[in-house]
CSV table of C-alpha atoms in Angstrom, one decimal:
chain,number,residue,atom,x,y,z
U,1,UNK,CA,126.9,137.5,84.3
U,2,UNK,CA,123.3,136.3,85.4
U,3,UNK,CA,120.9,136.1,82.5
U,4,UNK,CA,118.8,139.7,82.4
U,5,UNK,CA,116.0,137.8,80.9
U,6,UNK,CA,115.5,135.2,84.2
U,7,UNK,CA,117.1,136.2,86.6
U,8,UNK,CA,117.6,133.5,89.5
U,9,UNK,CA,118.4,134.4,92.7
U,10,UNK,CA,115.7,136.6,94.2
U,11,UNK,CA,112.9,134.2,92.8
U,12,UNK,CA,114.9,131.1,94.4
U,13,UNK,CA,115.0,132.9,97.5
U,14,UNK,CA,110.9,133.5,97.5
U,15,UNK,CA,110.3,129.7,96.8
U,16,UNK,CA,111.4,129.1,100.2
U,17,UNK,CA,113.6,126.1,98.9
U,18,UNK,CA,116.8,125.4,100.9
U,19,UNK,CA,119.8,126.7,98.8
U,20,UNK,CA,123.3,124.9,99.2
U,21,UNK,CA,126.1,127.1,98.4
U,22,UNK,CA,129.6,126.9,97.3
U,23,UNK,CA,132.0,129.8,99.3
U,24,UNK,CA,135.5,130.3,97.5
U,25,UNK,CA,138.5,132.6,98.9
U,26,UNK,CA,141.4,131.5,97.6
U,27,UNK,CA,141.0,133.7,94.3
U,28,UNK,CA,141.2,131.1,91.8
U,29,UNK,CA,138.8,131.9,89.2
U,30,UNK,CA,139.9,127.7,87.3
U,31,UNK,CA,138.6,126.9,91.1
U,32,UNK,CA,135.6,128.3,91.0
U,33,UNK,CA,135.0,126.8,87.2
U,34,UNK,CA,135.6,123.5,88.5
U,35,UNK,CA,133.5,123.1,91.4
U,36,UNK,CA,130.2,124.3,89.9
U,37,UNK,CA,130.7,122.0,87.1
U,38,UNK,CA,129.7,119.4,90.1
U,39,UNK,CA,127.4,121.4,91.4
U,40,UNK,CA,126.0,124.0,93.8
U,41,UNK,CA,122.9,126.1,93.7
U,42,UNK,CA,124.7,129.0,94.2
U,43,UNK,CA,128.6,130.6,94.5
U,44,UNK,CA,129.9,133.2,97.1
U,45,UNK,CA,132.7,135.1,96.3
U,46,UNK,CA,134.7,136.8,99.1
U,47,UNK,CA,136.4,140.0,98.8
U,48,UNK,CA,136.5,140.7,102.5
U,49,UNK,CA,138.8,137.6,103.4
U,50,UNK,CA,139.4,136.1,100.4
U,51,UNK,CA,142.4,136.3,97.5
U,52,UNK,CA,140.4,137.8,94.5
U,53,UNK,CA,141.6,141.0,93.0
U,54,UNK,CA,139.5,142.8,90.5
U,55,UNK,CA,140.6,141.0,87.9
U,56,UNK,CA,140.4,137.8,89.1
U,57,UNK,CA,136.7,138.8,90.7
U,58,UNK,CA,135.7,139.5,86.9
U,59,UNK,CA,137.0,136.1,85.2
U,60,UNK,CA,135.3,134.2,88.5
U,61,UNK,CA,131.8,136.0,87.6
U,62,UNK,CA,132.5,135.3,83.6
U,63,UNK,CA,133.2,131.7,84.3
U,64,UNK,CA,130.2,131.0,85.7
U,65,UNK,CA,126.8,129.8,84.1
U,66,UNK,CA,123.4,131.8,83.9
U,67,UNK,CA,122.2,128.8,86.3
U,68,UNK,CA,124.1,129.5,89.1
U,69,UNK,CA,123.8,132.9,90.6
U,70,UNK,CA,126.9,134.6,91.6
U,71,UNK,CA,126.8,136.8,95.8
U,72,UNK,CA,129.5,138.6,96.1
U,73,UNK,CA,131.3,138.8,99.8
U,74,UNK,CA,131.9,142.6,99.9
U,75,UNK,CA,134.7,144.3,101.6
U,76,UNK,CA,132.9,146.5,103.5
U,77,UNK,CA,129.6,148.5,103.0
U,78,UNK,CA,130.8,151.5,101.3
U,79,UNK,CA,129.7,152.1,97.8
U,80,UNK,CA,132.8,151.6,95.9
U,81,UNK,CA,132.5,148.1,97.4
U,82,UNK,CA,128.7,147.6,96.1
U,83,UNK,CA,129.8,148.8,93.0
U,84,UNK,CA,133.1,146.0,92.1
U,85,UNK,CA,130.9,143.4,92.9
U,86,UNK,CA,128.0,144.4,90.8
U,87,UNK,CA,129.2,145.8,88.3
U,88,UNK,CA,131.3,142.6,87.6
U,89,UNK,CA,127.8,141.1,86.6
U,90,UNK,CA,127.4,139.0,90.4
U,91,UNK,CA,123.6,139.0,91.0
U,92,UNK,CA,123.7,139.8,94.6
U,93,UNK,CA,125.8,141.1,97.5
U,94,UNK,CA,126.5,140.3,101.2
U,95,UNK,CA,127.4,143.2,103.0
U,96,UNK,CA,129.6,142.1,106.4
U,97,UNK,CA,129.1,143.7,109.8
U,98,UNK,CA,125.8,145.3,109.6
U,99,UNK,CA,124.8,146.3,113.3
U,100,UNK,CA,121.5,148.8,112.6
U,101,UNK,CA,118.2,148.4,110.6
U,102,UNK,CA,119.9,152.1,109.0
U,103,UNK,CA,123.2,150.9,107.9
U,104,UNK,CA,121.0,147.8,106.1
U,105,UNK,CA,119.1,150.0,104.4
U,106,UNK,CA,121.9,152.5,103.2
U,107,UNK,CA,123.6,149.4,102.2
U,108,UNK,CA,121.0,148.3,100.4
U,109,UNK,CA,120.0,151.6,98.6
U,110,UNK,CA,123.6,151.3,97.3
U,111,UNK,CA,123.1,148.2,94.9
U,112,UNK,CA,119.7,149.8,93.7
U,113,UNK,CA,119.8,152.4,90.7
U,114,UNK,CA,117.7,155.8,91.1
U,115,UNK,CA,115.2,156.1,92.0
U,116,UNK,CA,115.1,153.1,94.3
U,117,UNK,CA,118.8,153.5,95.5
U,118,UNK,CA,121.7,155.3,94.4
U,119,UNK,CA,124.2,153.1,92.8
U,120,UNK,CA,126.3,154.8,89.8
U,121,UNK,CA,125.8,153.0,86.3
U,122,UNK,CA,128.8,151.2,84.7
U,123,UNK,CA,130.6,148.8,84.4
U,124,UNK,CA,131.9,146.8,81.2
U,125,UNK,CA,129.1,143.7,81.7
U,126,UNK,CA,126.3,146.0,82.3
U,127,UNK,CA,127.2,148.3,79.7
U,128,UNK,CA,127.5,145.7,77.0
U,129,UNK,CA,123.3,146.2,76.9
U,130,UNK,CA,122.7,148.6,79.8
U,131,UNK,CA,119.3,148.8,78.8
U,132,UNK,CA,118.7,145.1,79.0
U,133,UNK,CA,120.7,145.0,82.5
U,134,UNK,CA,118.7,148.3,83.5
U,135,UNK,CA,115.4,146.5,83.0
U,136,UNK,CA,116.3,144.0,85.2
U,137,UNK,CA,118.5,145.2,87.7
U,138,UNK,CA,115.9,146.9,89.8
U,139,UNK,CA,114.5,143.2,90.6
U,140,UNK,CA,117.5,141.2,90.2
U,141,UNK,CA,119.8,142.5,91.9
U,142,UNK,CA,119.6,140.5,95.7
U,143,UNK,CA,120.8,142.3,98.9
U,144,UNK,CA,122.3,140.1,101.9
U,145,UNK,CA,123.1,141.7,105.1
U,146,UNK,CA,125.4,140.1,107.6
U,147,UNK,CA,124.8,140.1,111.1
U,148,UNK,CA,128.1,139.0,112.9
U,149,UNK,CA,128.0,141.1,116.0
U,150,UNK,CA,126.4,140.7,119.8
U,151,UNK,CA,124.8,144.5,118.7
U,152,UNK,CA,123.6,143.3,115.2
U,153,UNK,CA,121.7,140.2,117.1
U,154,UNK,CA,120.1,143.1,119.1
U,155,UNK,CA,119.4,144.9,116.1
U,156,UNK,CA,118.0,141.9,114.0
U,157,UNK,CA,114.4,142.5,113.5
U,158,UNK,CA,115.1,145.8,112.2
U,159,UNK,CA,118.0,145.1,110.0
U,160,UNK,CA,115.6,142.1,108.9
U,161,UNK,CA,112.9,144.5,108.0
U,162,UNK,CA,115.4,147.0,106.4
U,163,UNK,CA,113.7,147.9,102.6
U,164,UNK,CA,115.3,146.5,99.9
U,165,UNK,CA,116.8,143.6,102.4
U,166,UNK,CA,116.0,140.7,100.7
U,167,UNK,CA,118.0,137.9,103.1
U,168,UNK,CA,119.9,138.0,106.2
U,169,UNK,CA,123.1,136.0,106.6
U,170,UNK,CA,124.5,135.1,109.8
U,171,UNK,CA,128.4,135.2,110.0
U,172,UNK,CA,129.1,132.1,112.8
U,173,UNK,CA,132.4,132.9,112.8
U,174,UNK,CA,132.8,136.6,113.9
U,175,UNK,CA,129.6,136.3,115.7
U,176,UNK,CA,131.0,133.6,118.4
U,177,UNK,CA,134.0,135.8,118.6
U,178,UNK,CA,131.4,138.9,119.4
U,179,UNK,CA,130.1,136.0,121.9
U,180,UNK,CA,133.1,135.0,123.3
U,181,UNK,CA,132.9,131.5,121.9
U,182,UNK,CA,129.7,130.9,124.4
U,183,UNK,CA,128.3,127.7,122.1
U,184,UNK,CA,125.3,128.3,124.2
U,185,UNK,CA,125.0,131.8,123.4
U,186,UNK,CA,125.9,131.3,120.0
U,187,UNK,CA,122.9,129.2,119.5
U,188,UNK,CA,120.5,131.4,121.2
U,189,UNK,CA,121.5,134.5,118.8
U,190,UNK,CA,121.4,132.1,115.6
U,191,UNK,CA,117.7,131.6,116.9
U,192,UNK,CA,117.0,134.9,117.7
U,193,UNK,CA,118.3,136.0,114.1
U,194,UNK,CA,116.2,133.3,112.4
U,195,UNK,CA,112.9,134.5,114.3
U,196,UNK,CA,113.7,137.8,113.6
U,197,UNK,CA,113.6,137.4,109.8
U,198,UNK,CA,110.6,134.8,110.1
U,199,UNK,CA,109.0,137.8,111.8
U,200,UNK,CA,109.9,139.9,108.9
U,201,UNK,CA,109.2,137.5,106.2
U,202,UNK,CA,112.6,137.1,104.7
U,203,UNK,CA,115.5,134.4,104.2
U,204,UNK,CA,117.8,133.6,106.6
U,205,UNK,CA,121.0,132.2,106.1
U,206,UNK,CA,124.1,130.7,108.1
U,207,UNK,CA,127.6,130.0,107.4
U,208,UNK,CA,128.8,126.5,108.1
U,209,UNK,CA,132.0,124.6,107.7
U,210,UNK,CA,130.8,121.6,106.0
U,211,UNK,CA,128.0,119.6,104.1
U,212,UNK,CA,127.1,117.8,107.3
U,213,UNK,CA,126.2,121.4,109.3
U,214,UNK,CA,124.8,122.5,106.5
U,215,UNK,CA,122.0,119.9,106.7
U,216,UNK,CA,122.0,119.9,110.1
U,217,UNK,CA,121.1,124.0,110.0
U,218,UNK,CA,119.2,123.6,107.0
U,219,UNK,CA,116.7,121.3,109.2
U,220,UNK,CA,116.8,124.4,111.5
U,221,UNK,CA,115.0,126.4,108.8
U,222,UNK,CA,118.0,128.3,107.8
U,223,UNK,CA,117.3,128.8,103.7
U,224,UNK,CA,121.0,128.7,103.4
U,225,UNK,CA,123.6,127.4,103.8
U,226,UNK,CA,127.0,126.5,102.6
U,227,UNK,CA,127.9,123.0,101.8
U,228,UNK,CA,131.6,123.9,101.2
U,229,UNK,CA,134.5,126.1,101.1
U,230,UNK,CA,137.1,126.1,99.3
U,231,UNK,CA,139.8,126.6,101.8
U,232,UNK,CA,138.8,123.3,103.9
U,233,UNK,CA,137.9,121.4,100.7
U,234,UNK,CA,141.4,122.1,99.6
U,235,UNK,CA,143.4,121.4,102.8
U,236,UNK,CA,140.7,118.0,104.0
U,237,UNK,CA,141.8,116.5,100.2
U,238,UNK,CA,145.5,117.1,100.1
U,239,UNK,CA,145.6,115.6,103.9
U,240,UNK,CA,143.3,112.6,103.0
U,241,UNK,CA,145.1,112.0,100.1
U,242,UNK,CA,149.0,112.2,102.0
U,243,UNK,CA,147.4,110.1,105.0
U,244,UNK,CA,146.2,107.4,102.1
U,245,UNK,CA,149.7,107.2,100.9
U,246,UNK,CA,151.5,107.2,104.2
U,247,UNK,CA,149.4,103.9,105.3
U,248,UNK,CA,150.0,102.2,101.9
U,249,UNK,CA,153.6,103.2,102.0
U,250,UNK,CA,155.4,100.0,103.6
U,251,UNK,CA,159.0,100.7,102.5
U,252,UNK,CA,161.3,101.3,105.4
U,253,UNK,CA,161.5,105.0,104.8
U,254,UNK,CA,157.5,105.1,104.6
U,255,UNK,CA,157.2,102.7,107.9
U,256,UNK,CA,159.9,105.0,109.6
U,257,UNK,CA,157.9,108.5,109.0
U,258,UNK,CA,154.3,107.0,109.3
């Protein structure tokens, strides 16, 4: 769980620095271990897509140092959701699909205790010293809201201006399918959602499928980014590695199946 007493994300966020993140779905918390041992400024954890149970969402959170702050990917926006990913000790959330400036800021009065929001108290982390994690939480705790949808591109300078928003995130994936794969289009709304939270003062962020977007967006004033994902930093390994074997094997079997 993030350290109560300096908390990271939120203040990391209002440096304006460019954050590079790690995204895991495949639900292996030994995964997750490994690759922020090598780095990473930050770790997304996806329960919408992704393979993590409860269980295996609570050993990924407990693996991971105070120094690199733990978003969950939530399922939906519904409470219940807020409250798994929280209340495993993450320090943030990203909500998916958010469409209105309302449904931001319902979402984000979820993750906030009374009288801010209206999240339940509990959990075994927070409970350990809910007074400490009380103290804290009302700051700590960082709200992302994804826009993904032609609608929530409309909608983006009031979902960026939601209370208690603190960063929007831009799903590239579902949003080109909203756009029908336009790549013109598709980089018209990532503008428009950028300005939009420029407008509004906040973060914005965008998903991308490699280190080499990543910099290339991060150049684009997006705050953050992710530099990899488990899922293609599994598959691009095991290929390289079997396409590194094939050309060194020079047996006649290898020859015959290169």
């Amino acid at each position: 769980m993030f350290n109560t007493k300096a908390p990271l994300l939120k203040r990391r966020l209002s440096e304006g620095g460019k954050m590079g993140i790690f995204w895991f779905a495949l639900g292996s918390p030994a995964l997750v271990e490994l690759a922020v041992s090598r780095g990473g400024d930050a770790v997304v954890l996806d329960m919408q897509h992704g393979l993590f149970a409860r269980r295996d969402l609570e050993a990924a959170v407990g693996c991971l140092p105070p120094s690199i702050p733990c978003l969950v990917r939530i399922e939906d926006d519904s409470a219940a959701a807020v409250s798994r990913a929280l209340d495993a000790g993450a320090e943030g959330v990203l909500v998916p699909m958010v469409e209105t400036g309302a449904q931001a800021a319902a979402a984000a009065a979820a993750c906030h205790f009374p009288p801010k929001g209206s999240r339940s108290g509990g959990g075994v982390r927070p409970l350990a010293d809910f007074g400490a994690y009380r103290s804290a939480a009302d700051e700590a705790i960082t709200v992302g809201v994804m826009i993904e949808t032609t609608r929530g591109v409309a909608n983006a300078r009031e979902i960026a201006a939601a209370p208690n928003v603190d960063f929007v995130f831009i799903g590239s994936g579902d949003l080109a399918l909203s756009l029908g794969s336009d790549g013109a289009a598709l980089e018209k709304a990532l503008r428009a959602v950028r300005d939009a939270c420029v407008a509004a003062g906040k973060p914005c962020g965008v998903f991308t499928m490699n280190a080499g977007e990543a910099s290339k967006r991060a150049g684009e004033g997006f705050s953050i980014t992710v530099v990899a994902n488990d899922l293609s930093a599994v598959m691009t390994s095991f290929e390289a590695s079997y396409r590194t074997f094939k050309v060194g094997d020079t047996s006649e079997h290898g020859a015959s199946k290169a």
